Amino acid sequence: RALAKDARIIIEKLGPTYIKAGQMMSVRPDVLPQAALDELAILQDSVKPFETATAIQTIEEELGGALGEFFDEISEVPVAAASLAQVYRAKLKSTGEYVAVKVQRPQILDTVSKDLYVLRRAAEVYQGLIERFAPQQRTDYVALLNEWAVGFYTELDFLNEAANQQRLKDLLAGENVKDIYVPEVKHEYCTRRILVTEWIDGVKLSECPPEEIRDLVGIGQECFLVQLLQVGFFHSDPHPGNLMKMNDP
């Protein structure tokens, strides 16, 4: 467990690209022992946050006005922080609704670009070694990294995330999927670096009692089978930080 903790701390220090990789591995019990999974799970929504003053500055720059023009209140500290962004609870000035405000980390595009350049060079070296010493392996590691990088850059555009969230909500409603709720997107407040959605109170699935999790497994299975087999559009990052049991369904 001490080794797993040291690895998680090092990953955090390396920055967002490596944190994202750590998140991916946090849901792979077929690859890592439980102690490592428990530590990497921290990377899902409990990464060290950046300053709230910086987040407020980003919100004001993106929305083109003072914070008070859009929100009556906003939490003093983020309620969650992950690899690319952190989330605040805020109250809309226009409607009085509580919303989740996702704010992208500062200078993340430059950081990610540098990280991916280094990783791609490393992948090229590794590919060369594999081709020389283990030619029976057919995996194209450079192409694999390139595909991951494309997805990573796409994820940095929150307008794309807003559109995908809205599309998934509409598709599930059209298929009459029960007991699954996708939060409403507040499109008028969304930009490339800001995502504002309906606030939902709930508990992460990983923190629910085992008997509740067993009851919810069937609902989740049906939902994902509909996404995969019927509509051809699916949520590809279903780690516990992104799924919760609502307090008031």
mmCIF file of C-alpha atoms in Angstrom:
data_model
loop_
_atom_site.group_PDB
_atom_site.id
_atom_site.type_symbol
_atom_site.label_atom_id
_atom_site.label_comp_id
_atom_site.label_asym_id
_atom_site.label_seq_id
_atom_site.Cartn_x
_atom_site.Cartn_y
_atom_site.Cartn_z
ATOM 1 C CA ARG A 1 0.000 0.000 0.000
ATOM 2 C CA ALA A 2 2.877 2.402 0.743
ATOM 3 C CA LEU A 3 4.289 1.786 -2.733
ATOM 4 C CA ALA A 4 0.870 2.420 -4.292
ATOM 5 C CA LYS A 5 0.564 5.705 -2.392
ATOM 6 C CA ASP A 6 4.023 6.813 -3.529
ATOM 7 C CA ALA A 7 3.075 6.011 -7.135
ATOM 8 C CA ARG A 8 -0.143 8.034 -6.886
ATOM 9 C CA ILE A 9 1.706 11.042 -5.427
ATOM 10 C CA ILE A 10 4.289 10.895 -8.214
ATOM 11 C CA ILE A 11 1.534 10.714 -10.835
ATOM 12 C CA GLU A 12 -0.112 13.812 -9.346
ATOM 13 C CA LYS A 13 3.184 15.700 -9.463
ATOM 14 C CA LEU A 14 3.725 14.733 -13.099
ATOM 15 C CA GLY A 15 0.534 16.568 -14.059
ATOM 16 C CA PRO A 16 -2.758 16.190 -15.936
ATOM 17 C CA THR A 17 -1.673 13.809 -18.707
ATOM 18 C CA TYR A 18 -0.351 11.246 -16.251
ATOM 19 C CA ILE A 19 -3.310 11.782 -13.910
ATOM 20 C CA LYS A 20 -5.615 10.946 -16.817
ATOM 21 C CA ALA A 21 -3.652 7.745 -17.425
ATOM 22 C CA GLY A 22 -3.899 6.951 -13.712
ATOM 23 C CA GLN A 23 -7.671 7.399 -13.855
ATOM 24 C CA MET A 24 -7.843 4.913 -16.704
ATOM 25 C CA MET A 25 -5.904 2.347 -14.697
ATOM 26 C CA SER A 26 -7.991 2.936 -11.549
ATOM 27 C CA VAL A 27 -10.800 0.816 -13.001
ATOM 28 C CA ARG A 28 -8.633 -2.099 -14.149
ATOM 29 C CA PRO A 29 -8.709 -4.783 -11.424
ATOM 30 C CA ASP A 30 -7.564 -7.226 -14.109
ATOM 31 C CA VAL A 31 -4.238 -5.372 -14.290
ATOM 32 C CA LEU A 32 -3.525 -3.880 -10.847
ATOM 33 C CA PRO A 33 -3.892 -5.097 -7.238
ATOM 34 C CA GLN A 34 -6.598 -3.619 -5.003
ATOM 35 C CA ALA A 35 -4.164 -1.429 -3.043
ATOM 36 C CA ALA A 36 -3.120 0.306 -6.265
ATOM 37 C CA LEU A 37 -6.738 0.667 -7.416
ATOM 38 C CA ASP A 38 -7.706 2.294 -4.101
ATOM 39 C CA GLU A 39 -4.926 4.866 -4.419
ATOM 40 C CA LEU A 40 -5.528 5.601 -8.096
ATOM 41 C CA ALA A 41 -9.245 6.079 -7.369
ATOM 42 C CA ILE A 42 -8.233 9.285 -5.548
ATOM 43 C CA LEU A 43 -7.266 10.682 -8.947
ATOM 44 C CA GLN A 44 -10.887 10.438 -10.120
ATOM 45 C CA ASP A 45 -12.082 13.519 -8.213
ATOM 46 C CA SER A 46 -9.679 14.352 -5.359
ATOM 47 C CA VAL A 47 -6.598 15.726 -7.108
ATOM 48 C CA LYS A 48 -4.895 18.777 -5.572
ATOM 49 C CA PRO A 49 -6.969 21.779 -6.784
ATOM 50 C CA PHE A 50 -5.717 25.045 -8.225
ATOM 51 C CA GLU A 51 -6.568 28.393 -6.639
ATOM 52 C CA THR A 52 -10.236 29.461 -6.600
ATOM 53 C CA ALA A 53 -9.168 32.997 -7.544
ATOM 54 C CA THR A 54 -7.736 31.572 -10.771
ATOM 55 C CA ALA A 55 -10.966 29.660 -11.408
ATOM 56 C CA ILE A 56 -13.051 32.821 -10.919
ATOM 57 C CA GLN A 57 -10.769 34.720 -13.295
ATOM 58 C CA THR A 58 -11.259 31.985 -15.901
ATOM 59 C CA ILE A 59 -15.052 32.089 -15.469
ATOM 60 C CA GLU A 60 -15.124 35.870 -15.888
ATOM 61 C CA GLU A 61 -12.871 35.773 -18.954
ATOM 62 C CA GLU A 62 -14.911 33.033 -20.608
ATOM 63 C CA LEU A 63 -18.335 34.536 -19.856
ATOM 64 C CA GLY A 64 -17.254 38.108 -20.516
ATOM 65 C CA GLY A 65 -18.317 39.754 -17.269
ATOM 66 C CA ALA A 66 -18.015 39.864 -13.500
ATOM 67 C CA LEU A 67 -18.871 36.693 -11.596
ATOM 68 C CA GLY A 68 -21.833 38.422 -9.916
ATOM 69 C CA GLU A 69 -23.472 39.046 -13.280
ATOM 70 C CA PHE A 70 -24.028 35.306 -13.700
ATOM 71 C CA PHE A 71 -24.012 33.726 -10.236
ATOM 72 C CA ASP A 72 -25.478 34.825 -6.901
ATOM 73 C CA GLU A 73 -23.072 32.534 -5.046
ATOM 74 C CA ILE A 74 -20.298 30.030 -5.654
ATOM 75 C CA SER A 75 -18.553 27.628 -3.276
ATOM 76 C CA GLU A 76 -15.325 28.923 -1.746
ATOM 77 C CA VAL A 77 -13.494 25.701 -2.568
ATOM 78 C CA PRO A 78 -14.075 23.150 -5.342
ATOM 79 C CA VAL A 79 -16.308 20.202 -4.517
ATOM 80 C CA ALA A 80 -14.189 17.991 -6.778
ATOM 81 C CA ALA A 81 -10.899 18.265 -8.654
ATOM 82 C CA ALA A 82 -9.561 15.928 -11.336
ATOM 83 C CA SER A 83 -7.007 15.818 -14.138
ATOM 84 C CA LEU A 84 -8.389 18.479 -16.475
ATOM 85 C CA ALA A 85 -10.690 20.617 -14.344
ATOM 86 C CA GLN A 86 -12.341 21.216 -11.008
ATOM 87 C CA VAL A 87 -15.996 21.717 -10.114
ATOM 88 C CA TYR A 88 -17.782 24.353 -8.007
ATOM 89 C CA ARG A 89 -21.350 24.517 -6.747
ATOM 90 C CA ALA A 90 -22.961 27.796 -7.745
ATOM 91 C CA LYS A 91 -26.378 29.490 -7.876
ATOM 92 C CA LEU A 92 -27.543 31.010 -11.146
ATOM 93 C CA LYS A 93 -28.503 34.661 -10.886
ATOM 94 C CA SER A 94 -31.105 34.348 -13.640
ATOM 95 C CA THR A 95 -33.148 31.452 -12.227
ATOM 96 C CA GLY A 96 -31.908 30.737 -8.701
ATOM 97 C CA GLU A 97 -31.030 27.161 -9.709
ATOM 98 C CA TYR A 98 -27.981 25.469 -8.254
ATOM 99 C CA VAL A 99 -25.514 24.310 -10.887
ATOM 100 C CA ALA A 100 -22.182 22.555 -11.203
ATOM 101 C CA VAL A 101 -19.526 24.794 -12.757
ATOM 102 C CA LYS A 102 -16.626 22.865 -14.268
ATOM 103 C CA VAL A 103 -13.555 25.050 -14.794
ATOM 104 C CA GLN A 104 -10.588 23.933 -16.869
ATOM 105 C CA ARG A 105 -7.130 23.995 -15.296
ATOM 106 C CA PRO A 106 -4.953 26.957 -16.370
ATOM 107 C CA GLN A 107 -2.411 26.470 -19.189
ATOM 108 C CA ILE A 108 -3.515 22.848 -19.522
ATOM 109 C CA LEU A 109 -3.342 22.828 -23.332
ATOM 110 C CA ASP A 110 0.361 23.741 -23.284
ATOM 111 C CA THR A 111 1.082 21.216 -20.522
ATOM 112 C CA VAL A 112 -0.758 18.378 -22.233
ATOM 113 C CA SER A 113 0.872 19.137 -25.591
ATOM 114 C CA LYS A 114 4.358 18.940 -24.091
ATOM 115 C CA ASP A 115 3.513 15.730 -22.230
ATOM 116 C CA LEU A 116 2.096 14.063 -25.333
ATOM 117 C CA TYR A 117 5.153 15.059 -27.374
ATOM 118 C CA VAL A 118 7.443 13.385 -24.837
ATOM 119 C CA LEU A 119 5.220 10.296 -24.631
ATOM 120 C CA ARG A 120 5.076 9.982 -28.414
ATOM 121 C CA ARG A 121 8.855 10.107 -28.696
ATOM 122 C CA ALA A 122 9.062 7.448 -25.993
ATOM 123 C CA ALA A 123 6.497 5.342 -27.856
ATOM 124 C CA GLU A 124 8.570 5.603 -31.044
ATOM 125 C CA VAL A 125 11.664 4.351 -29.219
ATOM 126 C CA TYR A 126 9.683 1.543 -27.595
ATOM 127 C CA GLN A 127 8.129 0.597 -30.938
ATOM 128 C CA GLY A 128 11.579 0.341 -32.463
ATOM 129 C CA LEU A 129 12.762 -1.955 -29.661
ATOM 130 C CA ILE A 130 9.676 -4.165 -30.006
ATOM 131 C CA GLU A 131 10.090 -4.464 -33.765
ATOM 132 C CA ARG A 132 13.740 -5.431 -33.310
ATOM 133 C CA PHE A 133 13.549 -7.800 -30.355
ATOM 134 C CA ALA A 134 9.927 -9.013 -30.333
ATOM 135 C CA PRO A 135 8.658 -8.813 -33.922
ATOM 136 C CA GLN A 136 5.905 -11.319 -33.137
ATOM 137 C CA GLN A 137 4.070 -8.524 -31.299
ATOM 138 C CA ARG A 138 1.735 -6.685 -33.660
ATOM 139 C CA THR A 139 0.625 -3.795 -31.465
ATOM 140 C CA ASP A 140 1.304 -0.370 -32.996
ATOM 141 C CA TYR A 141 2.111 1.606 -29.849
ATOM 142 C CA VAL A 142 2.635 4.883 -31.692
ATOM 143 C CA ALA A 143 -0.787 4.632 -33.347
ATOM 144 C CA LEU A 144 -2.287 3.687 -29.977
ATOM 145 C CA LEU A 145 -0.830 6.807 -28.365
ATOM 146 C CA ASN A 146 -1.931 8.965 -31.296
ATOM 147 C CA GLU A 147 -5.520 7.763 -30.909
ATOM 148 C CA TRP A 148 -5.440 8.457 -27.174
ATOM 149 C CA ALA A 149 -4.023 11.943 -27.853
ATOM 150 C CA VAL A 150 -6.859 12.778 -30.264
ATOM 151 C CA GLY A 151 -9.408 11.839 -27.618
ATOM 152 C CA PHE A 152 -7.488 13.820 -25.009
ATOM 153 C CA TYR A 153 -7.494 17.016 -27.094
ATOM 154 C CA THR A 154 -11.188 16.567 -27.838
ATOM 155 C CA GLU A 155 -11.861 16.323 -24.113
ATOM 156 C CA LEU A 156 -10.215 19.723 -23.577
ATOM 157 C CA ASP A 157 -13.062 21.406 -25.490
ATOM 158 C CA PHE A 158 -15.960 21.619 -23.032
ATOM 159 C CA LEU A 159 -18.349 22.690 -25.794
ATOM 160 C CA ASN A 160 -17.830 19.235 -27.244
ATOM 161 C CA GLU A 161 -18.535 17.694 -23.838
ATOM 162 C CA ALA A 162 -21.703 19.773 -23.493
ATOM 163 C CA ALA A 163 -22.923 18.633 -26.917
ATOM 164 C CA ASN A 164 -22.168 14.989 -26.098
ATOM 165 C CA GLN A 165 -23.950 15.198 -22.754
ATOM 166 C CA GLN A 166 -27.030 16.704 -24.395
ATOM 167 C CA ARG A 167 -26.990 14.080 -27.131
ATOM 168 C CA LEU A 168 -26.749 11.234 -24.626
ATOM 169 C CA LYS A 169 -29.613 12.702 -22.587
ATOM 170 C CA ASP A 170 -31.808 12.958 -25.697
ATOM 171 C CA LEU A 171 -30.921 9.468 -26.952
ATOM 172 C CA LEU A 172 -31.678 7.760 -23.629
ATOM 173 C CA ALA A 173 -34.964 9.623 -23.391
ATOM 174 C CA GLY A 174 -35.810 8.552 -26.942
ATOM 175 C CA GLU A 175 -35.123 4.903 -26.048
ATOM 176 C CA ASN A 176 -37.263 5.247 -22.898
ATOM 177 C CA VAL A 177 -34.401 4.130 -20.614
ATOM 178 C CA LYS A 178 -35.661 4.103 -17.025
ATOM 179 C CA ASP A 179 -33.911 5.006 -13.755
ATOM 180 C CA ILE A 180 -31.031 6.849 -15.452
ATOM 181 C CA TYR A 181 -30.777 10.633 -15.278
ATOM 182 C CA VAL A 182 -28.339 12.810 -17.238
ATOM 183 C CA PRO A 183 -28.049 16.364 -15.791
ATOM 184 C CA GLU A 184 -29.371 19.229 -17.888
ATOM 185 C CA VAL A 185 -26.727 21.298 -19.678
ATOM 186 C CA LYS A 186 -26.929 25.086 -19.340
ATOM 187 C CA HIS A 187 -25.686 25.777 -22.849
ATOM 188 C CA GLU A 188 -25.845 29.550 -22.565
ATOM 189 C CA TYR A 189 -23.100 29.455 -19.920
ATOM 190 C CA CYS A 190 -20.825 26.895 -21.595
ATOM 191 C CA THR A 191 -17.576 27.748 -23.384
ATOM 192 C CA ARG A 192 -14.458 25.886 -24.419
ATOM 193 C CA ARG A 193 -13.117 26.097 -20.842
ATOM 194 C CA ILE A 194 -16.351 26.276 -18.799
ATOM 195 C CA LEU A 195 -19.120 23.674 -18.507
ATOM 196 C CA VAL A 196 -22.249 24.487 -16.500
ATOM 197 C CA THR A 197 -24.799 21.784 -15.749
ATOM 198 C CA GLU A 198 -27.668 21.102 -13.385
ATOM 199 C CA TRP A 199 -26.518 20.328 -9.826
ATOM 200 C CA ILE A 200 -27.322 16.804 -8.639
ATOM 201 C CA ASP A 201 -27.087 15.653 -5.020
ATOM 202 C CA GLY A 202 -26.050 12.043 -4.601
ATOM 203 C CA VAL A 203 -23.504 9.464 -3.498
ATOM 204 C CA LYS A 204 -20.749 7.928 -5.618
ATOM 205 C CA LEU A 205 -21.538 4.327 -6.506
ATOM 206 C CA SER A 206 -18.256 3.212 -4.952
ATOM 207 C CA GLU A 207 -19.470 4.600 -1.591
ATOM 208 C CA CYS A 208 -22.868 2.856 -1.669
ATOM 209 C CA PRO A 209 -23.512 -0.274 0.421
ATOM 210 C CA PRO A 210 -22.927 -3.561 -1.482
ATOM 211 C CA GLU A 211 -26.629 -4.419 -1.480
ATOM 212 C CA GLU A 212 -27.473 -1.108 -3.185
ATOM 213 C CA ILE A 213 -24.748 -1.622 -5.756
ATOM 214 C CA ARG A 214 -26.169 -5.063 -6.585
ATOM 215 C CA ASP A 215 -29.598 -3.508 -7.139
ATOM 216 C CA LEU A 216 -28.140 -0.856 -9.451
ATOM 217 C CA VAL A 217 -25.991 -3.191 -11.565
ATOM 218 C CA GLY A 218 -28.938 -4.290 -13.710
ATOM 219 C CA ILE A 219 -29.940 -0.676 -14.391
ATOM 220 C CA GLY A 220 -26.398 0.189 -15.431
ATOM 221 C CA GLN A 221 -26.092 -2.880 -17.638
ATOM 222 C CA GLU A 222 -29.311 -2.105 -19.495
ATOM 223 C CA CYS A 223 -28.279 1.523 -19.971
ATOM 224 C CA PHE A 224 -24.885 0.648 -21.430
ATOM 225 C CA LEU A 225 -26.266 -2.101 -23.652
ATOM 226 C CA VAL A 226 -28.721 0.415 -25.088
ATOM 227 C CA GLN A 227 -25.842 2.811 -25.733
ATOM 228 C CA LEU A 228 -23.627 0.181 -27.330
ATOM 229 C CA LEU A 229 -26.126 -1.909 -29.284
ATOM 230 C CA GLN A 230 -29.075 0.375 -30.081
ATOM 231 C CA VAL A 231 -27.984 3.995 -30.387
ATOM 232 C CA GLY A 232 -24.256 3.565 -31.107
ATOM 233 C CA PHE A 233 -23.251 6.421 -28.829
ATOM 234 C CA PHE A 234 -21.934 5.720 -25.347
ATOM 235 C CA HIS A 235 -20.371 7.132 -22.184
ATOM 236 C CA SER A 236 -16.786 5.921 -22.418
ATOM 237 C CA ASP A 237 -15.524 7.057 -18.993
ATOM 238 C CA PRO A 238 -17.832 5.385 -16.446
ATOM 239 C CA HIS A 239 -15.518 5.458 -13.418
ATOM 240 C CA PRO A 240 -17.090 5.999 -9.939
ATOM 241 C CA GLY A 241 -16.302 9.716 -10.027
ATOM 242 C CA ASN A 242 -18.720 10.083 -12.954
ATOM 243 C CA LEU A 243 -21.579 7.908 -11.686
ATOM 244 C CA MET A 244 -23.723 8.443 -8.604
ATOM 245 C CA LYS A 245 -26.896 7.329 -6.905
ATOM 246 C CA MET A 246 -29.207 10.327 -6.613
ATOM 247 C CA ASN A 247 -30.448 11.347 -3.187
ATOM 248 C CA ASP A 248 -33.813 12.365 -4.634
ATOM 249 C CA PRO A 249 -34.487 10.276 -7.775
#
